Amino acid sequence: MKIGGMSCSFCTNTIRAAYGRMEGVFEVGVSLAHEEGIVKYDPSKVTEDRLIRTLSDIGYTYRDPNKVATFEQDEAELRHTRNRLYAAGGFTVTAFLLMLFGMWLGWVSIPRMPWIMLALAAATMFVTGWFIKKMAFASVRRWIFNQHVLLEFAAFAGLTGGLLGLFVTPRLPAGGFFAAATFVTTYHILSDYVSKVVRTRSSRAIRKLLDLQPNNARVIRGGTEREVPVDEVGVGELVRLRPGESIPVDGEVTEGGSAVDQSLATGEPIPEEKMPGDEVVGGSVNGTGTLVVRVTRVGEESFLAQVARSIEEARALRPGILQLLDVILKYFVRGVLAFAALAFLLWTVGPNFWADGPNWFRAAFATLAVLVMGYPCALGMATPLAMIRGGGMAAERGILMRSGEAFQIMGELRSVVLDKTGTITRGEPAVQTVLPLAHRDEGEVLRLAAAAEAASEHPLARAVEDAAEARGLHIPDARDFRAQVGRGVEAAVDGARVLVGKPAFLAERGVEVAPTDEGRARLEVDGQTVVAVARDGELVGLLGVADTIKQDAPAAVDRMKAAGLTPVMITGDDERTARAVANRVGIERVLARVLPKEKAARVRDLQQQGQRVAMVGDGINDAPALAQADVGIAIDAGTDIAIESADVVIMGDRLGAVMDVHGIGMKSYAKTKQNLALAFAFNGIGAPAAVTGFLHPVWAMIAMLASVTAVLVNSFAGRALRRGWR
């Protein structure tokens, strides 16, 4: 489910506790960063409607889990928040001008000035700021003291002081208290808007899972082929797939043969040969052949739907992160209340020792002033502004930072789990080794292989052609081309019969391949796919084709180790192939033979050992692990769903950018701590000073302006000056 109204780390604990007390609920997980929750329950004991009602009862909203709908809701919510800010801003500017010209400068005489200020305060608090009261009330009911509660203490203190000045004693500055209530509420609305801008800006850059799967399928019904929406395709129906098309359904091949790119599911770049009886999954890409597939799974049982469900579970079950702001507020709110109580006692009990009795006026003034001064207006902007600053630094390096938690957790990371294909490697097959035989040279072996493969559209054929072209070899024309799907090709080149393919394919054509067993074994140990080449029945050489290591991968791994991080490679390959790649980049720890559905569990295992874990990947098979990790980092060259599941997106395919992310995160979190210190500093001094009973409410407004200005300057002035010097 999508959950609206969560504002702090304590909200997730509240939702878990509320559902955990319900009979029939087995497991509850909540993610603040993604505003998602997952509840596993017994439908015979609790209904979905009751779960939604419970969420509403504790002060949160249920939203449609459909991703596209939620994105539209976020946009609408941002517009609504902006309009609310405009209205509150109008009230506040009016109050400020009235205070400036009517009270401070005395340039104009405004009849019923306190009443006008009361109207402005009431409109700001109970119209534009009503949503804050709902969240604050829901928090207080559960004994959660967050920024909403602190704001309402300040706002109601200002309102109360103004009412006392208006109806009880004119010695209390009614206009000043009303203005303070207006100002603190508006600044809180501004903070809420800044936070939503950060979240929505990131969402705009994210593509959707549904784009992966075609909307229509070509179904064979009654001997006739017709195109219908995928939602209307049923289990058992036959679907025809033409070359180059995305596969719309999960199914089993009944006719034809083709190489199918299933990298979205397996993560491996070399296409799998599909023949009758083999399975295909929706979202894969058909190669050069035509297939007829019998549908085996649709809807919630399909591969993409299962992956989406795994992502939701992983997000909700990832370890929680208690944000620094919430930890500080837990004690700061209590501190403000303690100072307010101290002010009241100081001027009611204290005068019994040094005067004639309680000073009720000074007690009320001091208590209310402490509560007004106790709300740091820059509080809600401290973290978002640091994110905007860090996000700007990241954007200059081609990195999109989506989550505030990603900034905080960087300093606690201990392990970085790296998917092999597409992350450490390029995800594209290339010729790595040429082993000539029978007194041939490497150029001739490549030239013959490229000529025979020229008419083929198989990815391995393209790799051979690219290797020949890279060496500047002349590729002769081939005639009488014939291909056997999944085995090899045959063609006439320069009057000779050339065979290229699996060694078993050549052996079936009478070519002696046994003498190459040692060379083949050596290539296979190094994780390379062996392609044999023969001319007129004589074996002329072997080609080793494998994924290419990214140029910056070894240096990126070295930087991780230098930063005290442990790089871990995870792959579905066997141990031998995995070790070959890991050794080339300097990774010692390898998790091999890990099925796609097991990757998130392996990340969870590391977390249960007390480690904070980052996961770097690019494929659909990585998406649940990206969602499970404390920080998920997606390579933008990968799939949409991997990007949607991550906290950080690296534009392009640079592995070295992972350590750029780490550095930016560390600096941004340091800036967040500085901003929070500045936000609390003015009010941390002002609240104790207000205990004296001589601090006018106008100083609360000055503290607001000063703290917000300080946070803005701290967040952006340094970068602006550096740019100016450059």
XYZ file of C-alpha atoms in Angstrom:
726
model
C 0.000 0.000 0.000
C 1.001 3.639 -0.465
C 0.827 5.665 2.754
C 0.340 9.427 2.926
C 0.970 11.703 5.901
C 4.163 10.132 7.264
C 6.552 12.842 8.402
C 9.180 11.237 10.612
C 10.852 7.980 11.519
C 8.510 7.539 14.483
C 5.532 7.365 12.103
C 6.750 4.030 10.752
C 6.924 2.612 14.271
C 3.390 3.838 14.972
C 1.963 2.107 11.908
C 3.800 -1.117 12.712
C 2.455 -1.046 16.278
C -1.137 -0.336 15.185
C -1.204 -3.236 12.738
C 0.855 -5.497 14.971
C -1.895 -5.415 17.615
C -4.544 -6.623 15.160
C -5.564 -10.265 15.211
C -4.778 -12.004 11.937
C -1.819 -9.785 10.992
C 1.398 -11.776 10.571
C 3.987 -9.266 9.415
C 4.182 -5.494 8.926
C 6.805 -3.463 7.100
C 6.845 0.301 6.453
C 9.238 2.432 4.386
C 9.314 6.160 5.123
C 11.576 6.951 2.145
C 9.194 5.389 -0.390
C 5.975 6.036 1.583
C 5.049 2.373 1.262
C 3.881 -0.376 3.551
C 3.218 -4.091 3.300
C 0.928 -6.070 5.571
C 0.706 -9.867 5.502
C -2.583 -10.993 7.020
C -5.202 -13.745 7.221
C -8.233 -12.621 5.121
C -10.508 -14.809 7.262
C -9.705 -12.715 10.350
C -9.136 -9.203 9.014
C -10.291 -7.473 5.825
C -8.540 -5.024 3.550
C -11.168 -2.374 4.361
C -10.404 -2.708 8.067
C -6.687 -2.295 7.420
C -7.364 0.901 5.459
C -9.697 2.206 8.206
C -7.044 1.524 10.845
C -4.514 3.547 8.850
C -6.979 6.439 8.668
C -7.807 6.188 12.390
C -4.185 6.744 13.381
C -3.857 9.834 11.166
C -2.521 8.582 7.829
C -3.998 8.178 4.371
C -4.180 5.191 2.043
C -3.266 5.837 -1.568
C -3.693 3.770 -4.710
C -0.576 1.582 -5.027
C -0.651 1.940 -8.811
C 2.611 3.746 -9.566
C 1.303 6.011 -12.309
C -1.691 7.077 -10.247
C 0.556 7.816 -7.276
C 2.834 9.986 -9.403
C -0.192 11.997 -10.524
C -1.287 12.300 -6.891
C 2.168 13.592 -5.943
C 1.922 16.260 -8.631
C -1.559 17.268 -7.468
C -0.383 17.308 -3.850
C 2.534 19.556 -4.777
C 0.183 22.021 -6.507
C -2.126 21.984 -3.479
C 0.799 22.601 -1.114
C 2.053 25.455 -3.306
C -1.395 27.116 -3.306
C -1.556 26.677 0.460
C 1.851 28.339 0.782
C 0.737 31.259 -1.408
C -2.294 31.836 0.813
C -0.311 31.595 4.059
C 2.387 33.794 2.570
C -0.225 36.428 1.751
C -1.503 36.405 5.347
C 2.041 36.650 6.701
C 3.137 39.498 4.423
C -0.004 41.414 5.391
C 0.719 40.856 9.091
C 4.316 41.952 8.655
C 3.366 45.176 6.840
C 0.754 46.016 9.469
C 3.313 45.439 12.230
C 5.983 47.444 10.387
C 3.960 50.538 9.485
C 1.347 50.454 12.219
C 3.200 49.333 15.335
C 6.963 49.631 14.914
C 7.269 52.760 12.736
C 3.955 54.296 13.742
C 3.481 55.791 10.283
C -0.202 54.904 10.064
C -2.991 54.426 12.564
C -4.901 51.221 11.886
C -8.287 50.866 13.637
C -8.856 47.549 15.417
C -5.318 46.466 14.661
C -5.329 43.532 17.173
C -8.547 42.165 15.670
C -7.070 42.222 12.178
C -4.003 40.398 13.469
C -6.282 37.844 15.157
C -8.111 37.244 11.875
C -4.807 36.739 10.025
C -3.522 34.356 12.706
C -6.773 32.362 12.724
C -6.820 32.097 8.914
C -3.206 30.948 8.831
C -3.566 28.437 11.668
C -7.019 27.004 11.015
C -7.338 27.257 7.227
C -3.951 26.906 5.562
C -2.411 25.196 8.598
C -5.251 22.829 9.479
C -3.410 19.822 8.043
C -0.578 20.412 10.525
C -2.996 20.249 13.446
C -4.370 16.931 12.254
C -0.875 15.451 12.092
C 0.153 16.997 15.403
C -2.981 15.668 17.134
C -2.382 12.190 15.708
C 1.228 12.350 16.965
C 0.322 13.538 20.464
C -2.274 10.757 20.763
C 0.583 8.301 20.306
C 3.054 10.249 22.489
C 5.207 11.162 19.512
C 6.844 14.574 19.785
C 7.869 15.710 16.327
C 8.160 19.006 14.447
C 4.369 19.230 13.979
C 3.789 19.048 17.724
C 6.508 21.622 18.377
C 4.949 23.968 15.806
C 1.508 23.703 17.372
C 2.886 24.449 20.841
C 4.407 27.639 19.414
C 1.364 28.614 17.326
C -1.171 28.050 20.104
C 1.084 29.843 22.586
C 1.076 32.840 20.246
C -2.694 32.634 19.807
C -3.256 32.290 23.556
C -0.971 35.226 24.330
C -2.791 37.364 21.801
C -6.219 36.436 23.183
C -5.094 37.203 26.732
C -3.771 40.556 25.559
C -6.990 41.256 23.683
C -9.493 40.225 26.357
C -7.676 40.054 29.720
C -4.812 42.505 30.028
C -3.497 45.018 27.490
C -0.054 44.615 29.052
C 0.391 41.510 26.861
C 1.282 42.557 23.260
C -1.692 40.976 21.453
C -0.519 42.024 17.993
C 2.968 40.632 18.558
C 1.702 37.261 19.774
C -0.798 36.955 16.890
C 1.945 37.842 14.393
C 4.244 35.207 15.913
C 1.530 32.549 15.505
C 1.100 33.581 11.875
C 4.831 33.558 11.141
C 5.671 30.174 12.686
C 2.763 28.460 10.902
C 3.735 29.917 7.528
C 7.366 28.936 7.926
C 6.261 25.383 8.710
C 4.119 25.336 5.554
C 7.164 26.590 3.625
C 9.235 23.736 5.050
C 6.546 21.253 4.023
C 6.568 22.663 0.492
C 10.384 22.465 0.208
C 10.284 18.807 1.297
C 7.619 17.964 -1.277
C 9.553 19.749 -4.028
C 12.600 17.568 -3.284
C 10.536 14.362 -3.382
C 8.529 15.259 -6.490
C 11.544 16.526 -8.408
C 13.169 13.123 -7.977
C 9.986 11.302 -8.981
C 9.832 13.200 -12.269
C 13.144 11.636 -13.321
C 11.970 8.065 -12.718
C 10.459 5.843 -15.388
C 7.818 3.240 -14.718
C 7.809 -0.554 -14.617
C 4.784 -0.815 -16.879
C 6.805 0.630 -19.780
C 8.764 -2.631 -19.927
C 5.875 -4.813 -20.942
C 4.116 -4.328 -24.310
C 0.510 -3.213 -24.118
C -0.632 -5.610 -26.862
C -0.011 -9.208 -27.879
C -0.437 -10.955 -31.251
C -2.775 -13.859 -30.352
C -3.662 -16.789 -32.632
C -7.383 -17.546 -32.280
C -9.235 -19.877 -34.622
C -6.268 -19.961 -36.970
C -6.354 -16.180 -37.282
C -3.773 -13.793 -35.889
C -5.156 -10.737 -34.073
C -3.679 -8.047 -31.868
C -5.354 -7.701 -28.467
C -4.511 -5.947 -25.160
C -2.272 -8.024 -22.906
C -4.911 -7.912 -20.162
C -7.241 -9.920 -22.400
C -4.776 -12.767 -23.044
C -5.570 -15.950 -21.137
C -3.516 -18.931 -19.990
C -3.204 -21.558 -22.746
C -3.562 -19.136 -25.661
C -0.938 -18.977 -28.429
C 1.013 -15.758 -29.041
C 3.223 -15.131 -32.079
C 6.493 -13.240 -31.560
C 8.334 -11.646 -34.466
C 12.052 -10.756 -34.576
C 13.036 -7.825 -32.365
C 9.755 -7.671 -30.458
C 9.408 -7.490 -26.680
C 7.745 -10.593 -25.290
C 4.393 -9.579 -23.738
C 3.665 -12.713 -21.651
C 5.270 -15.585 -19.757
C 4.999 -18.816 -21.718
C 6.466 -21.906 -23.355
C 7.780 -22.042 -26.917
C 5.700 -24.372 -29.119
C 7.058 -23.445 -32.574
C 10.188 -21.873 -34.031
C 13.575 -21.057 -32.594
C 15.344 -17.853 -31.672
C 17.954 -16.274 -29.418
C 16.110 -14.400 -26.674
C 17.629 -11.586 -24.640
C 16.569 -12.408 -21.070
C 19.117 -10.137 -19.414
C 16.330 -8.352 -17.554
C 15.670 -11.585 -15.663
C 19.058 -13.336 -15.589
C 21.362 -10.327 -15.762
C 23.526 -12.134 -18.331
C 24.305 -10.378 -21.629
C 24.554 -13.419 -23.926
C 21.085 -14.321 -25.287
C 19.640 -17.734 -24.558
C 18.672 -19.999 -27.437
C 14.974 -20.892 -27.227
C 13.522 -23.975 -28.902
C 10.138 -25.756 -28.506
C 9.648 -26.669 -24.858
C 11.751 -23.793 -23.481
C 10.255 -21.080 -21.266
C 10.307 -17.339 -21.929
C 9.419 -14.491 -19.572
C 7.500 -11.301 -20.242
C 9.637 -8.231 -20.895
C 12.415 -10.223 -22.628
C 13.353 -9.327 -26.197
C 13.044 -11.826 -29.040
C 16.056 -12.098 -31.329
C 16.203 -13.020 -35.008
C 13.710 -15.878 -35.210
C 9.932 -16.147 -35.070
C 8.372 -17.919 -32.078
C 4.945 -19.165 -31.150
C 4.496 -19.200 -27.372
C 1.778 -20.844 -25.289
C 0.864 -18.551 -22.377
C 1.545 -20.113 -18.970
C 1.182 -17.171 -16.560
C -0.732 -13.890 -16.615
C -1.583 -11.084 -14.197
C -0.300 -11.435 -10.642
C 1.434 -14.737 -11.473
C 3.580 -13.272 -14.263
C 7.302 -12.708 -13.845
C 7.129 -8.896 -13.840
C 4.263 -8.879 -11.337
C 6.215 -11.179 -9.020
C 9.271 -8.943 -9.255
C 7.141 -5.879 -8.477
C 5.727 -7.682 -5.432
C 9.237 -8.652 -4.293
C 10.338 -5.026 -4.565
C 7.432 -3.829 -2.423
C 8.224 -6.434 0.226
C 11.931 -5.607 0.214
C 11.284 -1.868 0.559
C 8.914 -2.347 3.465
C 11.134 -4.882 5.251
C 14.436 -3.003 4.882
C 15.977 -1.934 8.216
C 14.620 1.386 9.486
C 16.806 4.455 9.823
C 15.975 6.833 12.673
C 16.692 10.191 11.050
C 18.913 12.629 12.894
C 16.187 15.298 13.030
C 13.780 12.935 14.781
C 16.418 11.947 17.345
C 17.096 15.596 18.166
C 13.410 16.489 18.328
C 12.771 13.662 20.757
C 14.769 15.606 23.352
C 14.380 19.183 22.096
C 10.591 19.214 22.457
C 10.863 17.962 26.005
C 13.491 20.622 26.654
C 11.209 23.404 25.422
C 8.344 22.125 27.591
C 10.710 21.939 30.562
C 11.779 25.573 30.065
C 8.116 26.620 29.751
C 7.347 24.869 33.041
C 10.430 26.485 34.592
C 9.272 29.941 33.432
C 5.833 29.416 34.970
C 7.268 28.196 38.274
C 9.923 30.920 38.328
C 7.286 33.676 38.214
C 4.621 31.999 40.344
C 6.613 30.236 43.055
C 9.819 32.243 42.860
C 8.379 35.664 43.821
C 7.258 34.161 47.136
C 10.930 34.255 48.098
C 11.967 37.666 46.741
C 8.688 39.593 46.386
C 5.185 39.837 47.751
C 3.678 36.922 45.784
C 3.193 35.337 42.350
C 3.579 37.550 39.287
C 0.851 36.005 37.133
C 1.333 38.416 34.280
C 5.059 37.747 34.010
C 4.460 33.991 34.416
C 2.005 33.933 31.514
C 4.187 36.175 29.368
C 7.349 34.135 30.009
C 5.673 30.743 29.533
C 4.048 31.748 26.254
C 7.230 33.429 25.029
C 9.248 30.253 25.703
C 6.808 28.172 23.655
C 6.826 30.693 20.797
C 10.623 30.916 20.823
C 10.926 27.139 21.105
C 9.969 26.423 17.481
C 12.982 26.583 15.133
C 11.420 27.676 11.853
C 14.387 26.556 9.759
C 13.998 23.063 11.178
C 11.901 21.613 8.365
C 14.186 23.084 5.706
C 17.521 21.995 7.186
C 17.505 18.504 5.661
C 15.738 19.331 2.325
C 18.103 22.241 1.658
C 21.111 20.032 2.328
C 19.560 17.498 -0.067
C 19.071 20.174 -2.713
C 22.697 21.243 -2.283
C 23.946 17.655 -2.384
C 21.591 16.873 -5.246
C 23.043 19.782 -7.222
C 26.581 18.541 -6.629
C 25.507 15.045 -7.659
C 23.710 16.289 -10.783
C 26.934 17.940 -11.964
C 28.462 14.450 -11.904
C 25.496 12.764 -13.577
C 23.972 11.368 -10.363
C 20.371 11.589 -9.152
C 19.943 11.414 -5.365
C 16.347 10.361 -4.627
C 16.285 9.669 -0.888
C 17.187 11.718 2.180
C 18.100 8.504 3.978
C 20.756 7.862 1.331
C 22.664 10.943 2.533
C 22.528 9.933 6.183
C 23.499 6.293 5.761
C 26.668 6.850 3.687
C 28.863 7.285 6.738
C 27.617 4.000 8.217
C 28.148 1.804 5.145
C 30.362 -1.234 5.584
C 29.688 -3.373 2.471
C 28.978 -2.574 -1.173
C 27.325 -5.448 -3.067
C 28.041 -5.211 -6.802
C 26.074 -7.094 -9.426
C 28.442 -8.508 -12.052
C 26.738 -8.027 -15.399
C 26.103 -4.415 -16.364
C 27.707 -3.114 -13.174
C 31.246 -4.479 -13.046
C 31.079 -5.519 -16.696
C 29.616 -3.646 -19.669
C 26.846 -6.155 -20.282
C 27.892 -6.637 -23.921
C 29.703 -9.742 -25.293
C 33.050 -9.120 -26.977
C 35.852 -11.280 -28.319
C 38.430 -11.536 -25.548
C 40.732 -14.276 -26.881
C 41.750 -15.659 -30.299
C 43.535 -19.049 -30.318
C 44.757 -19.899 -33.840
C 45.525 -23.529 -34.790
C 47.071 -25.404 -37.753
C 49.667 -22.696 -38.437
C 47.005 -20.019 -38.843
C 47.254 -16.505 -37.428
C 44.712 -14.625 -35.320
C 43.747 -12.341 -38.203
C 42.781 -15.228 -40.491
C 40.685 -16.911 -37.790
C 38.799 -13.680 -37.118
C 38.445 -12.900 -40.834
C 36.862 -16.276 -41.642
C 34.581 -16.160 -38.597
C 33.413 -12.603 -39.324
C 32.706 -13.432 -42.984
C 30.598 -16.480 -42.095
C 28.745 -14.578 -39.338
C 28.099 -11.462 -41.434
C 24.555 -12.493 -42.330
C 23.691 -13.458 -38.749
C 22.008 -11.065 -36.286
C 23.027 -13.059 -33.224
C 24.827 -10.897 -30.587
C 27.842 -13.240 -30.636
C 28.059 -12.781 -34.410
C 28.099 -9.013 -33.957
C 30.862 -9.381 -31.356
C 32.998 -11.317 -33.863
C 32.394 -8.732 -36.597
C 33.252 -5.868 -34.230
C 36.518 -7.571 -33.280
C 37.502 -8.026 -36.957
C 36.624 -4.423 -37.801
C 38.559 -3.155 -34.773
C 41.671 -4.847 -36.189
C 41.064 -3.346 -39.625
C 40.643 -6.754 -41.271
C 39.104 -7.110 -44.716
C 35.973 -9.263 -44.408
C 35.218 -11.156 -47.639
C 31.695 -11.787 -48.875
C 29.987 -15.058 -47.935
C 27.476 -17.118 -49.940
C 25.085 -19.950 -49.204
C 24.613 -18.851 -45.607
C 22.764 -21.317 -43.364
C 22.178 -21.108 -39.613
C 21.080 -23.590 -36.986
C 19.457 -21.756 -34.095
C 21.459 -22.130 -30.941
C 24.284 -24.099 -32.563
C 26.168 -22.297 -35.320
C 26.370 -21.123 -38.940
C 27.737 -22.406 -42.236
C 28.746 -20.367 -45.293
C 30.983 -20.393 -48.382
C 33.903 -17.942 -47.992
C 36.527 -17.556 -50.764
C 35.425 -20.872 -52.218
C 35.849 -22.755 -48.935
C 33.180 -24.145 -46.591
C 33.423 -22.335 -43.247
C 31.747 -23.486 -40.051
C 31.447 -21.245 -36.963
C 29.695 -22.232 -33.738
C 29.773 -24.475 -30.714
C 32.504 -27.151 -30.777
C 29.776 -29.825 -30.655
C 28.215 -28.328 -33.812
C 31.524 -28.617 -35.687
C 32.060 -32.147 -34.375
C 28.700 -33.196 -35.831
C 29.962 -31.934 -39.225
C 33.019 -34.181 -39.030
C 35.525 -31.638 -37.706
C 38.083 -33.013 -35.241
C 37.852 -30.795 -32.125
C 39.464 -33.036 -29.475
C 42.962 -31.484 -29.847
C 41.559 -28.188 -28.586
C 40.263 -29.554 -25.284
C 43.049 -27.920 -23.288
C 42.527 -24.524 -24.920
C 38.766 -24.777 -24.507
C 39.157 -25.626 -20.823
C 41.430 -22.617 -20.323
C 38.918 -20.258 -21.904
C 36.031 -21.709 -19.907
C 37.967 -21.348 -16.634
C 38.345 -17.671 -17.518
C 34.562 -17.407 -17.931
C 34.568 -17.161 -21.738
C 32.114 -18.709 -24.185
C 33.995 -20.857 -26.710
C 33.306 -20.424 -30.458
C 35.072 -22.819 -32.838
C 36.028 -21.952 -36.449
C 36.692 -24.543 -39.224
C 37.637 -24.268 -42.913
C 36.937 -27.168 -45.281
C 36.588 -29.585 -42.372
C 39.783 -28.462 -40.611
C 39.678 -26.635 -37.260
C 41.547 -23.325 -37.673
C 41.024 -21.727 -34.266
C 38.953 -20.893 -31.227
C 37.406 -17.604 -30.138
C 36.722 -16.736 -26.509
C 33.730 -14.423 -26.115
C 32.853 -12.836 -22.784
C 31.464 -9.743 -21.203
C 33.929 -6.848 -21.039
C 35.140 -5.453 -17.714
C 34.372 -1.752 -17.404
C 37.493 0.333 -17.770
C 37.038 2.092 -14.433
C 35.999 -1.014 -12.442
C 39.418 -1.891 -10.900
C 40.001 1.734 -9.836
C 36.480 1.960 -8.371
C 37.068 -1.179 -6.300
C 40.373 0.244 -5.050
C 38.593 3.448 -3.963
C 36.013 1.405 -2.054
C 38.728 -0.454 -0.164
C 40.581 2.795 0.577
C 37.355 4.201 2.095
C 37.070 1.184 4.413
C 34.256 -0.472 2.450
C 34.140 -4.179 1.596
C 33.204 -4.806 -2.072
C 31.149 -7.980 -2.618
C 30.341 -9.337 -6.085
C 27.021 -11.133 -6.554
C 26.131 -13.132 -9.666
C 24.205 -16.081 -10.986
C 27.371 -17.432 -12.636
C 29.174 -20.474 -11.320
C 32.032 -20.016 -8.858
C 34.749 -20.458 -11.502
C 33.431 -17.780 -13.863
C 32.614 -15.421 -10.999
C 36.105 -15.760 -9.523
C 37.685 -15.022 -12.909
C 35.890 -11.672 -13.106
C 36.397 -10.843 -9.426
C 40.144 -11.468 -9.630
C 40.466 -9.081 -12.567
C 38.984 -6.176 -10.574
C 40.391 -7.030 -7.132
C 37.315 -8.298 -5.305
C 37.932 -11.009 -2.721
C 34.398 -11.828 -1.562
C 32.124 -13.445 -4.160
C 28.521 -14.653 -3.907
C 28.094 -17.015 -6.889
C 25.193 -19.111 -8.189
C 22.701 -16.675 -6.654
C 19.312 -16.865 -8.343
C 17.582 -13.538 -9.101
C 14.946 -14.130 -6.422
C 17.691 -14.843 -3.845
C 19.641 -11.588 -4.224
C 17.487 -9.603 -1.793
C 17.809 -12.413 0.767
C 21.611 -12.329 0.457
C 21.604 -8.576 1.080
C 19.303 -9.140 4.063
C 21.766 -11.721 5.423
C 24.523 -9.104 5.431
C 22.235 -6.612 7.176
C 21.374 -9.158 9.851
C 25.104 -9.386 10.595
C 24.889 -5.768 11.730
C 26.204 -4.210 8.526
C 24.855 -1.249 6.601
C 24.817 -2.356 2.964
C 24.730 -0.587 -0.400
C 23.628 -2.524 -3.496
C 24.675 -1.532 -7.015
C 22.847 -3.050 -9.991
C 21.107 -2.384 -13.266
C 18.700 -5.224 -14.114
C 15.206 -6.313 -13.128
C 16.818 -9.216 -11.304
C 18.618 -6.639 -9.125
C 15.517 -4.589 -8.287
C 14.409 -6.424 -5.103
C 17.979 -6.306 -3.756
C 18.209 -2.585 -4.575
C 15.020 -2.025 -2.599
C 16.234 -4.189 0.305
C 19.635 -2.514 0.688
C 20.132 0.410 3.042
C 21.147 2.348 -0.072
C 20.179 1.084 -3.528
C 22.294 2.490 -6.382
C 21.046 1.897 -9.932
C 23.063 2.238 -13.116
C 20.922 4.299 -15.520
C 22.094 2.238 -18.486
C 19.958 -0.557 -16.997
C 16.225 -1.187 -16.743
C 13.448 1.132 -15.621
C 12.377 -1.039 -12.714
C 15.907 -1.128 -11.281
C 15.973 2.679 -11.426
C 12.529 2.900 -9.820
C 13.689 0.655 -6.945
C 16.858 2.595 -6.112
C 17.667 5.496 -3.784
C 20.407 6.785 -6.097
C 20.587 6.685 -9.908
C 23.893 7.004 -11.769
C 23.409 8.396 -15.260
C 25.473 6.343 -17.686
C 27.448 3.261 -16.716
C 30.416 4.559 -14.678
C 31.125 2.280 -11.721
C 33.506 4.904 -10.344
C 30.499 7.162 -9.747
C 29.542 4.896 -6.818
C 32.353 6.435 -4.761
C 31.327 9.905 -5.974
C 27.928 9.102 -4.457
C 29.624 8.055 -1.225
C 31.628 11.279 -1.020
C 28.669 13.534 -1.836
C 26.512 11.703 0.684
C 29.099 12.164 3.429
C 29.467 15.893 2.674
C 25.709 16.438 2.439
C 25.066 14.696 5.733
C 27.712 16.902 7.348
C 25.902 19.910 5.874
C 22.605 18.582 7.266
C 24.119 18.461 10.752
C 25.412 22.017 10.351
C 21.986 23.206 9.197
C 20.258 21.528 12.123
C 22.733 23.108 14.525
C 22.014 26.529 13.039
C 18.260 25.915 13.062
C 18.319 25.025 16.749
C 20.958 27.575 17.805
C 18.830 30.725 17.685
C 15.885 29.099 19.386
C 18.079 27.113 21.740
C 19.340 30.444 23.069
C 16.031 32.268 22.742
C 13.891 29.756 24.665
C 15.992 29.870 27.856
C 16.240 33.676 27.517
C 12.463 33.898 27.332
C 12.262 32.375 30.812
C 13.201 35.833 32.135
C 9.819 37.133 31.047
C 11.285 40.144 29.256
C 11.619 38.745 25.724
C 9.057 40.326 23.393
C 7.375 38.010 20.793
C 8.913 40.132 18.038
C 12.230 38.473 18.870
C 10.687 35.150 17.864
C 10.106 36.553 14.379
C 13.661 37.903 14.267
C 14.966 34.473 15.306
C 12.890 32.865 12.532
C 14.345 35.176 9.895
C 17.881 34.789 11.234
C 17.782 30.974 11.421
C 16.270 30.562 7.950
C 18.825 32.988 6.499
C 21.685 31.184 8.244
C 20.562 27.806 6.909
C 20.198 29.175 3.373
C 23.633 30.812 3.476
C 25.246 27.679 4.913
C 23.638 25.500 2.249
C 24.418 27.537 -0.843
C 26.710 30.518 -0.227
C 29.933 28.498 -0.266
C 29.186 26.899 -3.636
C 28.013 30.225 -5.063
C 31.260 31.924 -3.997
C 33.381 29.121 -5.439
C 31.515 29.361 -8.742
C 32.014 33.116 -8.706
C 35.765 32.741 -8.250
C 35.898 30.214 -11.096
